[in-house]
Amino acid sequence: MGKVSTTPRTRVVAAGRPHEPNSPVNPPVEFTSTYHYRPSVEYPQVYAREGIPSFEPLEQLLAELEGGQHALLFSSGQAAISAVIQQLPVGSHLVMPRHAYMGFCTLAQQMADKGLIVLHRVDIAETEAVLSTVAEASAQAEAAGAQSLLWIESPTNPMLEVADVPRLVQGAQAAGTLTAVDNTFATPLRQNPLSHGADVVIHSVTKFLSGHSDVVMGAAITSDPELHTQLHGHRNLHGTIPGPMEVFLALRGVRTLAVRLDAAERSAGVLAQRLAELTEDGACSVRSVGYPGLADHPQHQRAAQLLGGFGAIITVDTGSREAADAVLERLQVWTPATSLGGVESLVERRRRHPGEPETVPEGLLRLSVGIEDTEDLYQDLAQALRAAGS
Ligand SMILES: Cc1ncc(COP(=O)(O)O)c(C=O)c1O
């Protein structure tokens, strides 16, 4: 009997399940820190910090979804980021987006401040400029006997710039530069950077993958066995494993990723369009709307070509901190909170975080569209934007 080929929509439901006769439909979860042993026998399991069998179904699922050989779960997305960039030898050059997840930017800056790495900030949407910076970084790293790494986020958090991932990865490879992609915003259902040759993909599993804002977790996926071994060693020594309960919740959450993402993305497309129309309404505090699916987004064509969908994150620039805060005070259906990718719609003024770069406008709201009724979401936003504009 030949193997039936499946799409990622099926794999999120089917991967990582036991298949033996009379096995449970869901993999069992072990709550244990240690394992029995007898000196006369070699056992694979020793101590839970090294990883437990309960991690494997979700790791297998994420590896399959991203098209990688190996996946490792971490205690958070930030722990996965940290594990990857701490693999760089001292003196390495890191080319990074000027807008990227704040925790990544802060950690990179701290490492640079300690003299561990050299930073090169780029606009990740400007492919030629990025590649010329990569060439410089690569040459400088080589002269120093170190490495260079291009870090890509696409779309970026929170500015939603869209990178030409295939060309960047190809160009970096030609320059001898490693590539890491934070694929949290796109999800593996919309973009698979490993298929373009990226060395490693990281996720904040906290977001769309878990999807219910009840878990903090990360993952790193690679097809490079050496890098996988290094990251595993790092996770063990830094102790950044998730707990079994989180693994259970994340695996349960990811089963509905395809339907959640479809619903949220459909809503986001409608909301972005209708919010953009409010820029004409003088009574509303909407200066501009950012969404890769809008025709006026600077990388709209690229997003249409490279991403399997435009995502569920929208930005609204209200023009000022005061206007943005006034909107947040008036929302009833949307929840003002940080984070994204859950079933509930969240909205946040990003500059409330001191770590957010100054090039992110003070009045910018980042909207994470959930799966509530689209019209309810729109009416709530419209009333809050009108009240804030009056
Ligand atoms: C794009 C992106 N990457 C990584 C992270 C960090 O993930 P975590 O919060 O799970 O540590 C976040 C968190 O907001 C994020 O938005």
mmCIF file of C-alpha atoms and ligand atoms in Angstrom:
data_model
loop_
_atom_site.group_PDB
_atom_site.id
_atom_site.type_symbol
_atom_site.label_atom_id
_atom_site.label_comp_id
_atom_site.label_asym_id
_atom_site.label_seq_id
_atom_site.Cartn_x
_atom_site.Cartn_y
_atom_site.Cartn_z
ATOM 1 C CA MET A 1 0.000 0.000 0.000
ATOM 2 C CA GLY A 2 1.569 3.341 -1.067
ATOM 3 C CA LYS A 3 1.733 6.221 1.422
ATOM 4 C CA VAL A 4 -1.053 8.769 0.847
ATOM 5 C CA SER A 5 0.499 12.202 0.409
ATOM 6 C CA THR A 6 -0.893 14.925 2.663
ATOM 7 C CA THR A 7 -0.947 18.717 2.812
ATOM 8 C CA PRO A 8 0.166 20.813 5.810
ATOM 9 C CA ARG A 9 -3.532 21.328 6.721
ATOM 10 C CA THR A 10 -3.785 17.591 7.321
ATOM 11 C CA ARG A 11 -0.357 17.339 8.937
ATOM 12 C CA VAL A 12 -1.220 19.783 11.734
ATOM 13 C CA VAL A 13 -4.000 17.376 12.697
ATOM 14 C CA ALA A 14 -2.321 14.053 11.962
ATOM 15 C CA ALA A 15 1.402 14.383 12.701
ATOM 16 C CA GLY A 16 2.822 13.226 16.018
ATOM 17 C CA ARG A 17 0.001 10.798 16.846
ATOM 18 C CA PRO A 18 0.580 7.227 18.015
ATOM 19 C CA HIS A 19 -0.369 4.729 15.284
ATOM 20 C CA GLU A 20 0.099 1.342 16.928
ATOM 21 C CA PRO A 21 -3.022 -0.849 17.301
ATOM 22 C CA ASN A 22 -4.974 0.038 20.447
ATOM 23 C CA SER A 23 -2.717 3.032 21.169
ATOM 24 C CA PRO A 24 -4.358 6.197 22.459
ATOM 25 C CA VAL A 25 -5.299 8.701 19.744
ATOM 26 C CA ASN A 26 -3.369 11.400 21.602
ATOM 27 C CA PRO A 27 0.183 10.852 22.792
ATOM 28 C CA PRO A 28 0.538 10.361 26.526
ATOM 29 C CA VAL A 29 2.222 13.096 28.547
ATOM 30 C CA GLU A 30 4.778 12.161 31.191
ATOM 31 C CA PHE A 31 5.060 14.235 34.332
ATOM 32 C CA THR A 32 8.419 13.161 35.629
ATOM 33 C CA SER A 33 11.792 14.700 36.244
ATOM 34 C CA THR A 34 13.755 11.443 36.230
ATOM 35 C CA TYR A 35 13.818 7.830 35.053
ATOM 36 C CA HIS A 36 14.591 4.455 36.671
ATOM 37 C CA TYR A 37 17.881 2.889 35.745
ATOM 38 C CA ARG A 38 19.921 -0.214 36.447
ATOM 39 C CA PRO A 39 23.686 -0.020 35.945
ATOM 40 C CA SER A 40 23.638 -3.153 33.769
ATOM 41 C CA VAL A 41 21.345 -1.648 31.101
ATOM 42 C CA GLU A 42 21.713 1.365 28.735
ATOM 43 C CA TYR A 43 18.534 3.499 28.717
ATOM 44 C CA PRO A 44 17.759 6.418 26.393
ATOM 45 C CA GLN A 45 16.026 8.467 29.112
ATOM 46 C CA VAL A 46 18.005 9.747 32.085
ATOM 47 C CA TYR A 47 16.769 13.139 33.294
ATOM 48 C CA ALA A 48 13.936 15.351 32.015
ATOM 49 C CA ARG A 49 16.075 18.444 31.371
ATOM 50 C CA GLU A 50 17.668 16.529 28.505
ATOM 51 C CA GLY A 51 14.223 16.159 26.912
ATOM 52 C CA ILE A 52 11.412 13.664 27.461
ATOM 53 C CA PRO A 53 9.432 11.459 25.057
ATOM 54 C CA SER A 54 6.413 13.780 25.535
ATOM 55 C CA PHE A 55 8.263 16.495 23.561
ATOM 56 C CA GLU A 56 8.618 14.264 20.516
ATOM 57 C CA PRO A 57 5.104 14.389 18.973
ATOM 58 C CA LEU A 58 5.139 18.208 18.859
ATOM 59 C CA GLU A 59 8.789 18.312 17.756
ATOM 60 C CA GLN A 60 8.007 15.830 14.991
ATOM 61 C CA LEU A 61 4.968 17.870 13.926
ATOM 62 C CA LEU A 62 6.915 21.144 13.776
ATOM 63 C CA ALA A 63 9.779 19.502 11.862
ATOM 64 C CA GLU A 64 7.273 18.102 9.344
ATOM 65 C CA LEU A 65 5.458 21.429 8.966
ATOM 66 C CA GLU A 66 8.667 23.381 8.368
ATOM 67 C CA GLY A 67 10.209 20.665 6.197
ATOM 68 C CA GLY A 68 13.162 20.212 8.565
ATOM 69 C CA GLN A 69 14.890 17.125 9.917
ATOM 70 C CA HIS A 70 14.935 18.159 13.572
ATOM 71 C CA ALA A 71 12.887 20.366 15.887
ATOM 72 C CA LEU A 72 13.596 21.277 19.482
ATOM 73 C CA LEU A 73 11.090 22.761 21.904
ATOM 74 C CA PHE A 74 12.242 25.547 24.233
ATOM 75 C CA SER A 75 10.748 27.195 27.294
ATOM 76 C CA SER A 76 9.915 30.300 25.182
ATOM 77 C CA GLY A 77 10.457 31.821 21.763
ATOM 78 C CA GLN A 78 13.054 34.063 23.388
ATOM 79 C CA ALA A 79 14.925 30.983 24.674
ATOM 80 C CA ALA A 80 15.001 29.589 21.106
ATOM 81 C CA ILE A 81 16.302 32.947 19.789
ATOM 82 C CA SER A 82 18.923 33.049 22.506
ATOM 83 C CA ALA A 83 20.055 29.463 21.832
ATOM 84 C CA VAL A 84 20.593 30.272 18.140
ATOM 85 C CA ILE A 85 22.467 33.560 18.493
ATOM 86 C CA GLN A 86 24.602 32.274 21.346
ATOM 87 C CA GLN A 87 26.045 29.676 18.963
ATOM 88 C CA LEU A 88 27.971 32.509 17.277
ATOM 89 C CA PRO A 89 31.701 32.536 18.112
ATOM 90 C CA VAL A 90 33.030 35.730 19.744
ATOM 91 C CA GLY A 91 33.652 38.426 17.122
ATOM 92 C CA SER A 92 30.869 37.232 14.795
ATOM 93 C CA HIS A 93 28.859 39.671 12.694
ATOM 94 C CA LEU A 94 25.060 39.684 12.961
ATOM 95 C CA VAL A 95 23.031 41.347 10.196
ATOM 96 C CA MET A 96 19.605 42.051 11.682
ATOM 97 C CA PRO A 97 16.364 43.833 10.765
ATOM 98 C CA ARG A 98 16.076 47.323 12.275
ATOM 99 C CA HIS A 99 12.499 46.316 13.143
ATOM 100 C CA ALA A 100 12.249 42.884 14.675
ATOM 101 C CA TYR A 101 10.881 41.338 17.847
ATOM 102 C CA MET A 102 12.036 43.609 20.649
ATOM 103 C CA GLY A 103 13.449 40.795 22.823
ATOM 104 C CA PHE A 104 15.682 39.669 19.985
ATOM 105 C CA CYS A 105 16.889 43.251 19.359
ATOM 106 C CA THR A 106 17.633 43.820 23.043
ATOM 107 C CA LEU A 107 19.528 40.546 23.427
ATOM 108 C CA ALA A 108 21.591 41.229 20.280
ATOM 109 C CA GLN A 109 22.400 44.725 21.587
ATOM 110 C CA GLN A 110 23.451 43.325 24.981
ATOM 111 C CA MET A 111 25.766 40.823 23.290
ATOM 112 C CA ALA A 112 27.221 43.622 21.157
ATOM 113 C CA ASP A 113 27.688 45.831 24.242
ATOM 114 C CA LYS A 114 29.712 43.053 25.841
ATOM 115 C CA GLY A 115 31.923 42.916 22.739
ATOM 116 C CA LEU A 116 30.729 39.422 21.832
ATOM 117 C CA ILE A 117 29.289 40.235 18.398
ATOM 118 C CA VAL A 118 29.151 43.109 15.892
ATOM 119 C CA LEU A 119 25.717 44.314 14.716
ATOM 120 C CA HIS A 120 24.663 45.546 11.277
ATOM 121 C CA ARG A 121 21.077 46.879 11.190
ATOM 122 C CA VAL A 122 19.206 46.775 7.869
ATOM 123 C CA ASP A 123 15.774 47.379 6.413
ATOM 124 C CA ILE A 124 15.004 43.730 5.711
ATOM 125 C CA ALA A 125 12.649 44.655 2.848
ATOM 126 C CA GLU A 126 15.517 46.286 0.870
ATOM 127 C CA THR A 127 17.006 43.141 -0.623
ATOM 128 C CA GLU A 128 20.001 44.631 -2.465
ATOM 129 C CA ALA A 129 21.041 46.774 0.496
ATOM 130 C CA VAL A 130 20.735 43.786 2.849
ATOM 131 C CA LEU A 131 22.885 41.638 0.576
ATOM 132 C CA SER A 132 25.575 44.277 0.273
ATOM 133 C CA THR A 133 25.653 44.555 4.101
ATOM 134 C CA VAL A 134 25.834 40.751 4.283
ATOM 135 C CA ALA A 135 28.855 40.797 1.925
ATOM 136 C CA GLU A 136 30.616 43.362 4.149
ATOM 137 C CA ALA A 137 29.728 41.495 7.346
ATOM 138 C CA SER A 138 30.912 38.221 5.864
ATOM 139 C CA ALA A 139 34.267 39.710 4.803
ATOM 140 C CA GLN A 140 34.811 41.325 8.213
ATOM 141 C CA ALA A 141 33.861 38.114 10.027
ATOM 142 C CA GLU A 142 36.203 36.072 7.881
ATOM 143 C CA ALA A 143 39.059 38.489 8.549
ATOM 144 C CA ALA A 144 38.360 38.090 12.284
ATOM 145 C CA GLY A 145 38.198 34.293 12.019
ATOM 146 C CA ALA A 146 34.547 34.402 13.114
ATOM 147 C CA GLN A 147 31.130 33.808 11.541
ATOM 148 C CA SER A 148 28.373 35.918 10.046
ATOM 149 C CA LEU A 149 24.645 35.392 10.485
ATOM 150 C CA LEU A 150 21.721 37.040 8.694
ATOM 151 C CA TRP A 151 18.663 37.160 10.947
ATOM 152 C CA ILE A 152 15.383 37.479 9.071
ATOM 153 C CA GLU A 153 11.918 38.206 10.363
ATOM 154 C CA SER A 154 9.140 38.365 7.796
ATOM 155 C CA PRO A 155 6.682 39.946 8.187
ATOM 156 C CA THR A 156 8.515 41.976 10.828
ATOM 157 C CA ASN A 157 7.172 42.740 14.277
ATOM 158 C CA PRO A 158 5.565 45.251 14.455
ATOM 159 C CA MET A 159 6.113 47.116 11.165
ATOM 160 C CA LEU A 160 5.069 44.245 8.884
ATOM 161 C CA GLU A 161 7.899 44.688 6.386
ATOM 162 C CA VAL A 162 8.042 41.667 4.075
ATOM 163 C CA ALA A 163 11.454 40.228 3.157
ATOM 164 C CA ASP A 164 12.349 38.393 -0.030
ATOM 165 C CA VAL A 165 13.323 35.305 1.955
ATOM 166 C CA PRO A 166 14.389 33.082 -0.997
ATOM 167 C CA ARG A 167 16.719 35.741 -2.461
ATOM 168 C CA LEU A 168 18.142 36.767 0.908
ATOM 169 C CA VAL A 169 18.890 33.171 1.858
ATOM 170 C CA GLN A 170 20.433 32.428 -1.522
ATOM 171 C CA GLY A 171 22.562 35.612 -1.424
ATOM 172 C CA ALA A 172 23.679 34.974 2.151
ATOM 173 C CA GLN A 173 24.637 31.403 1.313
ATOM 174 C CA ALA A 174 26.732 32.625 -1.615
ATOM 175 C CA ALA A 175 28.507 35.009 0.779
ATOM 176 C CA GLY A 176 29.160 32.225 3.303
ATOM 177 C CA THR A 177 26.712 33.726 5.809
ATOM 178 C CA LEU A 178 24.346 31.597 7.897
ATOM 179 C CA THR A 179 20.634 32.451 7.898
ATOM 180 C CA ALA A 180 18.101 32.191 10.700
ATOM 181 C CA VAL A 181 14.437 33.056 10.173
ATOM 182 C CA ASP A 182 11.924 33.936 12.869
ATOM 183 C CA ASN A 183 8.792 32.530 11.211
ATOM 184 C CA THR A 184 6.380 33.397 14.034
ATOM 185 C CA PHE A 185 4.225 35.901 12.103
ATOM 186 C CA ALA A 186 3.938 33.862 8.883
ATOM 187 C CA THR A 187 3.589 30.441 10.563
ATOM 188 C CA PRO A 188 4.727 27.262 8.777
ATOM 189 C CA LEU A 189 1.412 27.254 6.888
ATOM 190 C CA ARG A 190 2.327 30.437 5.010
ATOM 191 C CA GLN A 191 6.123 30.317 4.639
ATOM 192 C CA ASN A 192 8.798 27.592 4.908
ATOM 193 C CA PRO A 193 12.258 29.213 4.964
ATOM 194 C CA LEU A 194 14.137 25.890 5.259
ATOM 195 C CA SER A 195 12.852 24.973 1.792
ATOM 196 C CA HIS A 196 14.814 27.995 0.476
ATOM 197 C CA GLY A 197 17.971 26.846 2.249
ATOM 198 C CA ALA A 198 17.755 28.736 5.571
ATOM 199 C CA ASP A 199 19.902 27.124 8.257
ATOM 200 C CA VAL A 200 17.413 27.386 11.094
ATOM 201 C CA VAL A 201 13.852 28.560 11.709
ATOM 202 C CA ILE A 202 12.667 29.674 15.115
ATOM 203 C CA HIS A 203 9.124 30.121 16.415
ATOM 204 C CA SER A 204 7.432 31.664 19.346
ATOM 205 C CA VAL A 205 5.068 28.697 19.809
ATOM 206 C CA THR A 206 3.315 31.005 22.277
ATOM 207 C CA LYS A 207 1.597 32.755 19.347
ATOM 208 C CA PHE A 208 -0.318 31.236 16.409
ATOM 209 C CA LEU A 209 0.964 27.684 16.891
ATOM 210 C CA SER A 210 -0.534 27.278 20.383
ATOM 211 C CA GLY A 211 -3.200 29.809 19.551
ATOM 212 C CA HIS A 212 -4.972 30.280 22.900
ATOM 213 C CA SER A 213 -2.718 32.651 24.848
ATOM 214 C CA ASP A 214 -2.287 30.070 27.593
ATOM 215 C CA VAL A 215 1.238 28.805 26.877
ATOM 216 C CA VAL A 216 4.729 30.296 26.597
ATOM 217 C CA MET A 217 6.987 28.124 24.410
ATOM 218 C CA GLY A 218 9.486 28.263 21.581
ATOM 219 C CA ALA A 219 10.991 26.000 18.943
ATOM 220 C CA ALA A 220 14.048 25.813 16.690
ATOM 221 C CA ILE A 221 13.896 23.707 13.535
ATOM 222 C CA THR A 222 16.869 22.786 11.342
ATOM 223 C CA SER A 223 18.050 20.125 8.914
ATOM 224 C CA ASP A 224 21.672 20.530 10.025
ATOM 225 C CA PRO A 225 22.449 17.670 12.454
ATOM 226 C CA GLU A 226 25.460 19.485 13.904
ATOM 227 C CA LEU A 227 23.468 22.645 14.652
ATOM 228 C CA HIS A 228 20.682 20.515 16.109
ATOM 229 C CA THR A 229 23.157 18.824 18.458
ATOM 230 C CA GLN A 230 24.607 22.196 19.500
ATOM 231 C CA LEU A 231 21.145 23.634 20.179
ATOM 232 C CA HIS A 232 20.177 20.533 22.144
ATOM 233 C CA GLY A 233 23.319 20.867 24.228
ATOM 234 C CA HIS A 234 22.571 24.556 24.802
ATOM 235 C CA ARG A 235 18.991 23.791 25.874
ATOM 236 C CA ASN A 236 20.232 21.199 28.353
ATOM 237 C CA LEU A 237 22.950 23.401 29.872
ATOM 238 C CA HIS A 238 20.783 26.527 30.031
ATOM 239 C CA GLY A 239 17.806 24.500 31.263
ATOM 240 C CA THR A 240 15.384 26.038 28.788
ATOM 241 C CA ILE A 241 12.955 23.139 28.368
ATOM 242 C CA PRO A 242 9.186 23.578 28.401
ATOM 243 C CA GLY A 243 7.040 21.827 31.018
ATOM 244 C CA PRO A 244 4.958 18.771 30.031
ATOM 245 C CA MET A 245 1.669 20.617 30.643
ATOM 246 C CA GLU A 246 2.719 23.348 28.187
ATOM 247 C CA VAL A 247 3.626 20.701 25.629
ATOM 248 C CA PHE A 248 0.180 19.125 26.026
ATOM 249 C CA LEU A 249 -1.553 22.499 25.608
ATOM 250 C CA ALA A 250 0.563 23.520 22.619
ATOM 251 C CA LEU A 251 -0.023 20.212 20.818
ATOM 252 C CA ARG A 252 -3.756 20.484 21.441
ATOM 253 C CA GLY A 253 -3.721 24.085 20.230
ATOM 254 C CA VAL A 254 -1.748 23.444 17.060
ATOM 255 C CA ARG A 255 -4.320 20.886 15.850
ATOM 256 C CA THR A 256 -6.632 23.779 14.899
ATOM 257 C CA LEU A 257 -3.931 26.035 13.430
ATOM 258 C CA ALA A 258 -5.198 25.803 9.842
ATOM 259 C CA VAL A 259 -8.814 26.711 10.621
ATOM 260 C CA ARG A 260 -7.862 29.401 13.150
ATOM 261 C CA LEU A 261 -5.403 31.023 10.801
ATOM 262 C CA ASP A 262 -7.810 30.923 7.850
ATOM 263 C CA ALA A 263 -10.562 32.550 9.912
ATOM 264 C CA ALA A 264 -8.326 35.204 11.462
ATOM 265 C CA GLU A 265 -6.707 36.032 8.131
ATOM 266 C CA ARG A 266 -10.054 36.349 6.373
ATOM 267 C CA SER A 267 -11.193 38.769 9.062
ATOM 268 C CA ALA A 268 -7.902 40.672 8.968
ATOM 269 C CA GLY A 269 -8.260 41.245 5.216
ATOM 270 C CA VAL A 270 -11.747 42.700 5.658
ATOM 271 C CA LEU A 271 -10.787 44.774 8.700
ATOM 272 C CA ALA A 272 -7.636 46.199 7.071
ATOM 273 C CA GLN A 273 -9.650 47.303 4.048
ATOM 274 C CA ARG A 274 -12.392 48.906 6.132
ATOM 275 C CA LEU A 275 -9.941 50.542 8.537
ATOM 276 C CA ALA A 276 -8.033 51.965 5.565
ATOM 277 C CA GLU A 277 -11.288 53.622 4.433
ATOM 278 C CA LEU A 278 -11.423 55.389 7.816
ATOM 279 C CA THR A 279 -8.283 57.366 6.902
ATOM 280 C CA GLU A 280 -10.683 59.478 4.780
ATOM 281 C CA ASP A 281 -12.914 60.104 7.803
ATOM 282 C CA GLY A 282 -11.653 63.226 9.547
ATOM 283 C CA ALA A 283 -13.527 62.270 12.746
ATOM 284 C CA CYS A 284 -11.457 59.104 13.171
ATOM 285 C CA SER A 285 -7.943 58.872 14.497
ATOM 286 C CA VAL A 286 -6.617 56.690 11.676
ATOM 287 C CA ARG A 287 -3.550 58.144 9.933
ATOM 288 C CA SER A 288 -2.578 54.975 8.089
ATOM 289 C CA VAL A 289 -3.164 51.240 8.100
ATOM 290 C CA GLY A 290 -0.453 48.648 7.528
ATOM 291 C CA TYR A 291 -1.287 45.182 6.218
ATOM 292 C CA PRO A 292 0.600 43.179 3.561
ATOM 293 C CA GLY A 293 -2.718 42.400 1.866
ATOM 294 C CA LEU A 294 -3.464 46.077 1.141
ATOM 295 C CA ALA A 295 -2.532 47.216 -2.366
ATOM 296 C CA ASP A 296 -0.634 50.217 -0.942
ATOM 297 C CA HIS A 297 1.614 48.114 1.332
ATOM 298 C CA PRO A 298 5.181 48.671 0.015
ATOM 299 C CA GLN A 299 5.774 44.925 -0.389
ATOM 300 C CA HIS A 300 2.238 43.896 -1.347
ATOM 301 C CA GLN A 301 3.320 42.165 -4.581
ATOM 302 C CA ARG A 302 6.145 40.349 -2.842
ATOM 303 C CA ALA A 303 3.819 39.201 -0.062
ATOM 304 C CA ALA A 304 1.288 37.958 -2.624
ATOM 305 C CA GLN A 305 4.041 36.005 -4.353
ATOM 306 C CA LEU A 306 5.925 34.604 -1.365
ATOM 307 C CA LEU A 307 3.441 34.181 1.462
ATOM 308 C CA GLY A 308 0.567 31.728 1.358
ATOM 309 C CA GLY A 309 -1.610 34.428 2.976
ATOM 310 C CA PHE A 310 -1.322 37.962 4.307
ATOM 311 C CA GLY A 311 -1.566 37.031 7.983
ATOM 312 C CA ALA A 312 -3.659 38.171 10.906
ATOM 313 C CA ILE A 313 -1.651 41.175 12.123
ATOM 314 C CA ILE A 314 -2.576 44.753 11.172
ATOM 315 C CA THR A 315 -1.109 48.073 12.263
ATOM 316 C CA VAL A 316 -3.045 51.302 12.701
ATOM 317 C CA ASP A 317 -1.122 54.529 13.140
ATOM 318 C CA THR A 318 -3.356 56.807 15.178
ATOM 319 C CA GLY A 319 -0.946 59.741 14.924
ATOM 320 C CA SER A 320 -0.095 60.123 18.603
ATOM 321 C CA ARG A 321 0.392 58.301 21.849
ATOM 322 C CA GLU A 322 -2.635 60.088 23.303
ATOM 323 C CA ALA A 323 -4.923 59.028 20.464
ATOM 324 C CA ALA A 324 -3.700 55.421 20.652
ATOM 325 C CA ASP A 325 -4.204 55.293 24.425
ATOM 326 C CA ALA A 326 -7.686 56.814 24.051
ATOM 327 C CA VAL A 327 -8.600 54.002 21.623
ATOM 328 C CA LEU A 328 -7.321 51.370 24.054
ATOM 329 C CA GLU A 329 -9.426 52.834 26.893
ATOM 330 C CA ARG A 330 -12.613 52.527 24.828
ATOM 331 C CA LEU A 331 -12.363 49.053 23.297
ATOM 332 C CA GLN A 332 -14.888 46.505 24.508
ATOM 333 C CA VAL A 333 -14.518 43.451 22.250
ATOM 334 C CA TRP A 334 -10.781 43.742 21.598
ATOM 335 C CA THR A 335 -8.502 43.089 24.575
ATOM 336 C CA PRO A 336 -5.695 45.586 25.124
ATOM 337 C CA ALA A 337 -2.750 43.282 25.838
ATOM 338 C CA THR A 338 0.612 42.381 24.442
ATOM 339 C CA SER A 339 1.193 39.169 22.429
ATOM 340 C CA LEU A 340 -0.588 37.891 19.352
ATOM 341 C CA GLY A 341 -1.811 34.848 17.495
ATOM 342 C CA GLY A 342 -4.533 33.763 19.939
ATOM 343 C CA VAL A 343 -8.210 33.089 19.253
ATOM 344 C CA GLU A 344 -9.038 36.376 20.994
ATOM 345 C CA SER A 345 -8.272 39.694 19.301
ATOM 346 C CA LEU A 346 -5.524 41.651 21.053
ATOM 347 C CA VAL A 347 -4.324 45.184 20.496
ATOM 348 C CA GLU A 348 -1.327 47.026 21.840
ATOM 349 C CA ARG A 349 0.512 50.334 21.496
ATOM 350 C CA ARG A 350 3.976 48.959 20.856
ATOM 351 C CA ARG A 351 5.932 52.018 21.973
ATOM 352 C CA ARG A 352 4.669 51.450 25.513
ATOM 353 C CA HIS A 353 7.714 49.161 25.690
ATOM 354 C CA PRO A 354 10.918 51.170 26.171
ATOM 355 C CA GLY A 355 12.792 48.547 24.099
ATOM 356 C CA GLU A 356 10.780 49.225 20.928
ATOM 357 C CA PRO A 357 12.872 51.185 18.360
ATOM 358 C CA GLU A 358 12.092 54.896 17.956
ATOM 359 C CA THR A 359 11.359 54.370 14.261
ATOM 360 C CA VAL A 360 8.120 52.657 15.344
ATOM 361 C CA PRO A 361 5.576 55.501 15.561
ATOM 362 C CA GLU A 362 4.396 56.479 19.090
ATOM 363 C CA GLY A 363 0.758 56.186 18.023
ATOM 364 C CA LEU A 364 1.083 52.812 16.295
ATOM 365 C CA LEU A 365 -1.353 50.126 17.414
ATOM 366 C CA ARG A 366 -0.564 46.497 16.591
ATOM 367 C CA LEU A 367 -3.733 44.479 16.115
ATOM 368 C CA SER A 368 -3.743 40.689 16.364
ATOM 369 C CA VAL A 369 -6.987 39.550 14.793
ATOM 370 C CA GLY A 370 -8.649 36.566 16.448
ATOM 371 C CA ILE A 371 -11.603 34.444 15.385
ATOM 372 C CA GLU A 372 -14.510 36.499 16.735
ATOM 373 C CA ASP A 373 -17.221 37.806 14.401
ATOM 374 C CA THR A 374 -15.616 40.215 11.922
ATOM 375 C CA GLU A 375 -18.408 42.770 12.104
ATOM 376 C CA ASP A 376 -18.251 42.865 15.918
ATOM 377 C CA LEU A 377 -14.506 43.456 15.719
ATOM 378 C CA TYR A 378 -14.954 46.237 13.177
ATOM 379 C CA GLN A 379 -17.755 48.011 15.045
ATOM 380 C CA ASP A 380 -15.772 47.973 18.278
ATOM 381 C CA LEU A 381 -12.696 49.430 16.584
ATOM 382 C CA ALA A 382 -14.718 52.009 14.673
ATOM 383 C CA GLN A 383 -16.471 53.314 17.798
ATOM 384 C CA ALA A 384 -13.184 53.531 19.709
ATOM 385 C CA LEU A 385 -11.348 55.240 16.825
ATOM 386 C CA ARG A 386 -14.213 57.737 16.397
ATOM 387 C CA ALA A 387 -14.383 58.510 20.106
ATOM 388 C CA ALA A 388 -10.613 58.966 20.238
ATOM 389 C CA GLY A 389 -10.707 61.252 17.217
ATOM 390 C CA SER A 390 -13.404 63.534 18.616
HETATM 391 C C1 LIG B 1 8.198 37.551 16.236
HETATM 392 C C2 LIG B 1 8.456 37.085 17.633
HETATM 393 N N1 LIG B 1 9.492 36.277 17.865
HETATM 394 C C3 LIG B 1 9.783 35.834 19.102
HETATM 395 C C4 LIG B 1 9.033 36.222 20.189
HETATM 396 C C5 LIG B 1 9.406 35.744 21.575
HETATM 397 O O1 LIG B 1 8.579 34.684 21.933
HETATM 398 P P1 LIG B 1 8.186 34.337 23.453
HETATM 399 O O2 LIG B 1 7.343 35.452 23.949
HETATM 400 O O3 LIG B 1 7.483 33.022 23.298
HETATM 401 O O4 LIG B 1 9.441 34.223 24.222
HETATM 402 C C6 LIG B 1 7.935 37.054 20.000
HETATM 403 C C7 LIG B 1 7.117 37.488 21.152
HETATM 404 O O5 LIG B 1 6.326 38.386 21.061
HETATM 405 C C8 LIG B 1 7.642 37.503 18.687
HETATM 406 O O6 LIG B 1 6.603 38.321 18.431
#
